[in-house]
Coordinates of N, CA and C in Angstrom, one line a residue:
C535 N 36.8 71.9 -61.9 CA 37.4 70.6 -61.6 C 36.8 70.1 -60.3
I536 N 36.6 70.9 -59.3 CA 36.0 70.4 -58.0 C 34.6 70.0 -58.2
S537 N 33.8 70.8 -59.0 CA 32.4 70.4 -59.2 C 32.3 69.1 -59.9
R538 N 33.2 68.8 -60.9 CA 33.2 67.6 -61.6 C 33.5 66.4 -60.7
G539 N 34.5 66.6 -59.8 CA 34.9 65.6 -58.9 C 33.8 65.3 -57.9
F540 N 33.2 66.4 -57.4 CA 32.1 66.3 -56.4 C 30.9 65.6 -57.0
S541 N 30.5 65.9 -58.3 CA 29.4 65.3 -59.0 C 29.7 63.8 -59.2
H542 N 30.9 63.5 -59.5 CA 31.3 62.0 -59.7 C 31.2 61.3 -58.4
V543 N 31.7 61.9 -57.3 CA 31.6 61.2 -56.0 C 30.1 61.0 -55.6
I544 N 29.3 62.0 -55.8 CA 27.9 61.8 -55.4 C 27.2 60.8 -56.3
D545 N 27.5 60.8 -57.6 CA 27.0 59.7 -58.5 C 27.4 58.3 -58.1
R546 N 28.6 58.2 -57.7 CA 29.1 56.8 -57.3 C 28.5 56.5 -55.9
L547 N 28.4 57.5 -55.1 CA 27.8 57.2 -53.7 C 26.4 56.9 -53.8
S548 N 25.6 57.4 -54.8 CA 24.2 57.1 -54.9 C 23.9 55.7 -55.2
E549 N 24.9 54.9 -55.7 CA 24.7 53.5 -56.0 C 24.6 52.7 -54.7
F550 N 25.1 53.2 -53.6 CA 25.0 52.5 -52.4 C 23.7 52.9 -51.6
F551 N 23.0 53.8 -52.0 CA 21.8 54.3 -51.3 C 20.6 53.6 -52.0
L552 N 20.4 52.3 -51.8 CA 19.3 51.6 -52.3 C 18.1 51.7 -51.4
P553 N 16.9 51.8 -51.9 CA 15.7 51.9 -51.0 C 15.5 50.6 -50.3
E554 N 15.2 50.7 -49.0 CA 14.9 49.5 -48.2 C 13.5 49.0 -48.6
E555 N 13.3 47.8 -48.1 CA 12.0 47.2 -48.5 C 10.8 47.6 -47.6
N556 N 11.0 48.7 -46.8 CA 9.9 49.1 -46.0 C 9.1 50.1 -46.7
N557 N 8.5 51.1 -46.1 CA 7.6 52.0 -46.7 C 8.2 53.2 -47.4
T558 N 9.4 53.1 -47.8 CA 10.1 54.3 -48.4 C 9.7 54.4 -49.8
S559 N 9.2 53.4 -50.5 CA 8.9 53.5 -51.9 C 7.4 53.5 -52.1
Q560 N 6.9 54.1 -53.1 CA 5.5 54.2 -53.5 C 5.3 53.5 -54.8
E561 N 4.2 52.9 -55.0 CA 3.9 52.2 -56.2 C 3.1 53.0 -57.1
Y562 N 3.4 53.1 -58.4 CA 2.7 53.8 -59.4 C 2.4 52.9 -60.6
P563 N 1.3 53.0 -61.2 CA 1.0 52.2 -62.4 C 1.9 52.7 -63.5
S564 N 2.3 51.7 -64.4 CA 3.2 52.0 -65.5 C 2.4 52.8 -66.5
T565 N 3.1 53.7 -67.2 CA 2.5 54.6 -68.2 C 2.7 53.9 -69.6
S566 N 3.4 52.8 -69.7 CA 3.6 52.2 -70.9 C 2.4 51.3 -71.3
K567 N 2.0 51.3 -72.5 CA 0.8 50.5 -73.0 C 1.2 49.0 -73.1
E568 N 2.5 48.8 -73.3 CA 3.0 47.4 -73.5 C 2.9 46.6 -72.2
T569 N 3.1 47.2 -71.1 CA 3.1 46.5 -69.8 C 2.2 47.2 -68.8
S570 N 1.7 46.4 -67.9 CA 0.8 47.0 -66.9 C 1.4 46.7 -65.5
T571 N 2.7 46.6 -65.4 CA 3.3 46.4 -64.2 C 3.3 47.6 -63.3
I572 N 3.6 47.4 -62.1 CA 3.6 48.5 -61.1 C 5.1 48.9 -60.9
V573 N 5.3 50.2 -61.0 CA 6.7 50.7 -60.9 C 6.8 51.3 -59.5
K574 N 7.9 50.9 -58.8 CA 8.2 51.4 -57.5 C 9.1 52.6 -57.6
F575 N 8.8 53.7 -56.9 CA 9.6 54.9 -56.9 C 10.0 55.3 -55.5
A576 N 11.3 55.4 -55.3 CA 11.7 55.8 -53.9 C 12.2 57.3 -54.0
H577 N 11.5 58.2 -53.3 CA 11.9 59.6 -53.3 C 13.3 59.7 -52.8
P578 N 14.2 60.5 -53.5 CA 15.6 60.6 -53.1 C 15.8 61.1 -51.6
N579 N 14.9 62.0 -51.2 CA 15.0 62.5 -49.8 C 14.6 61.5 -48.7
S580 N 14.0 60.4 -49.1 CA 13.6 59.4 -48.1 C 14.7 58.3 -47.9
L581 N 15.7 58.3 -48.7 CA 16.8 57.4 -48.6 C 17.8 57.8 -47.5
S582 N 18.3 56.9 -46.7 CA 19.2 57.3 -45.7 C 20.2 56.2 -45.4
K583 N 21.4 56.6 -44.9 CA 22.4 55.7 -44.5 C 23.2 56.3 -43.4
P584 N 23.6 55.6 -42.4 CA 24.4 56.1 -41.3 C 25.7 56.7 -41.8
F585 N 26.2 57.8 -41.3 CA 27.4 58.4 -41.8 C 28.6 57.5 -41.6
A586 N 28.6 56.7 -40.6 CA 29.7 55.8 -40.3 C 29.9 54.8 -41.5
K587 N 28.8 54.5 -42.2 CA 28.9 53.6 -43.3 C 29.3 54.3 -44.6
I588 N 29.2 55.6 -44.7 CA 29.5 56.4 -45.9 C 31.0 56.5 -46.0
I589 N 31.7 56.7 -44.8 CA 33.1 57.0 -44.8 C 33.9 55.9 -45.5
P590 N 33.7 54.6 -45.2 CA 34.5 53.5 -45.9 C 34.2 53.5 -47.4
I591 N 32.9 53.8 -47.7 CA 32.6 53.8 -49.2 C 33.4 54.9 -49.9
I592 N 33.5 56.1 -49.3 CA 34.2 57.1 -50.0 C 35.7 56.8 -50.0
H593 N 36.2 56.2 -48.9 CA 37.6 55.8 -48.9 C 37.9 54.8 -50.0
G594 N 37.0 53.9 -50.3 CA 37.2 52.9 -51.3 C 37.2 53.5 -52.7
F595 N 36.6 54.7 -52.9 CA 36.7 55.3 -54.2 C 38.1 55.7 -54.6
G596 N 38.9 56.2 -53.7 CA 40.3 56.6 -54.0 C 41.2 55.4 -54.0
N597 N 40.9 54.3 -53.4 CA 41.8 53.2 -53.2 C 41.1 51.9 -53.5
P598 N 40.6 51.7 -54.8 CA 39.9 50.5 -55.1 C 40.7 49.2 -55.2
G599 N 40.8 48.5 -54.1 CA 41.5 47.2 -54.1 C 43.0 47.4 -53.8
A600 N 43.5 48.6 -53.9 CA 44.9 48.9 -53.7 C 45.8 48.0 -54.6
T601 N 45.4 47.8 -55.8 CA 46.2 47.1 -56.8 C 47.3 47.9 -57.4
T602 N 47.2 49.2 -57.4 CA 48.2 50.1 -58.0 C 48.3 51.3 -57.1
D603 N 49.5 51.9 -57.2 CA 49.7 53.1 -56.4 C 49.1 54.4 -57.1
L604 N 48.7 54.3 -58.3 CA 48.1 55.4 -59.0 C 46.7 55.6 -58.7
P605 N 46.2 56.8 -58.4 CA 44.8 57.1 -58.1 C 44.0 57.0 -59.4
E606 N 42.7 56.9 -59.2 CA 41.8 56.8 -60.4 C 41.9 58.2 -61.1
P607 N 41.6 58.2 -62.4 CA 41.8 59.4 -63.2 C 40.9 60.6 -62.7
W608 N 39.7 60.3 -62.2 CA 38.8 61.3 -61.8 C 39.2 62.1 -60.6
I609 N 40.0 61.4 -59.7 CA 40.4 62.0 -58.5 C 41.8 62.7 -58.5
S610 N 42.6 62.3 -59.5 CA 44.0 62.8 -59.6 C 44.1 64.3 -59.7
P611 N 43.2 65.0 -60.5 CA 43.3 66.4 -60.5 C 43.0 67.1 -59.1
L612 N 42.1 66.4 -58.3 CA 41.8 67.0 -57.0 C 43.0 66.8 -56.1
I613 N 43.7 65.7 -56.2 CA 44.8 65.4 -55.3 C 45.9 66.4 -55.5
Y614 N 46.2 66.9 -56.7 CA 47.3 67.8 -57.0 C 46.9 69.2 -56.9
M615 N 45.7 69.6 -56.7 CA 45.3 71.0 -56.6 C 45.7 71.6 -55.2
D616 N 46.5 72.7 -55.1 CA 46.9 73.2 -53.9 C 45.8 73.7 -53.0
R617 N 44.7 74.3 -53.6 CA 43.6 74.7 -52.8 C 42.9 73.6 -52.1
V618 N 42.7 72.5 -52.8 CA 42.1 71.3 -52.2 C 42.9 70.7 -51.1
K619 N 44.2 70.7 -51.3 CA 45.1 70.2 -50.3 C 45.0 71.1 -49.0
M620 N 44.9 72.4 -49.2 CA 44.8 73.3 -48.1 C 43.4 73.1 -47.4
L621 N 42.4 72.9 -48.2 CA 41.1 72.7 -47.6 C 41.1 71.4 -46.8
G622 N 41.7 70.3 -47.3 CA 41.7 69.0 -46.6 C 42.5 69.2 -45.3
A623 N 43.7 69.9 -45.4 CA 44.5 70.1 -44.2 C 43.7 70.9 -43.1
N624 N 43.0 71.9 -43.5 CA 42.2 72.7 -42.6 C 41.1 71.9 -41.9
I625 N 40.4 71.1 -42.7 CA 39.4 70.2 -42.2 C 40.0 69.2 -41.2
Y626 N 41.1 68.6 -41.6 CA 41.7 67.6 -40.7 C 42.1 68.3 -39.4
E627 N 42.7 69.5 -39.5 CA 43.2 70.2 -38.3 C 42.0 70.6 -37.4
S628 N 40.9 71.0 -38.0 CA 39.7 71.4 -37.2 C 39.2 70.2 -36.4
Y629 N 39.1 69.0 -37.0 CA 38.5 67.9 -36.3 C 39.5 67.1 -35.5
S630 N 40.8 67.2 -35.7 CA 41.8 66.4 -35.0 C 42.3 67.1 -33.7
C631 N 42.0 68.4 -33.6 CA 42.5 69.1 -32.3 C 41.4 68.9 -31.2
P632 N 41.9 68.7 -30.0 CA 41.0 68.5 -28.9 C 40.3 69.8 -28.6
M633 N 39.1 69.7 -28.2 CA 38.3 70.9 -27.8 C 38.6 71.3 -26.4
N634 N 38.8 72.6 -26.2 CA 39.0 73.1 -24.8 C 37.8 73.5 -24.1

């Protein structure tokens, strides 16, 4: 269940990682005989986005427009799993406590 949820989050998150118009993409000739256009390919490792912009995107996955109180079907199994709740609580506690 966690791997399916993680895969879904990564798939939806990848939609926001569009290549910029700088030198991150390379041009390759088309292999199709019907067209001779040039295909642009952006290597997945060359795409980047500041982490501060990723957090609101992920937050929007679980609360799209806040039109209903029910979570989306893909995330509801993760919300109700005790181990995931414990993991979230541990992560929250780790980062919310002041460092001595």
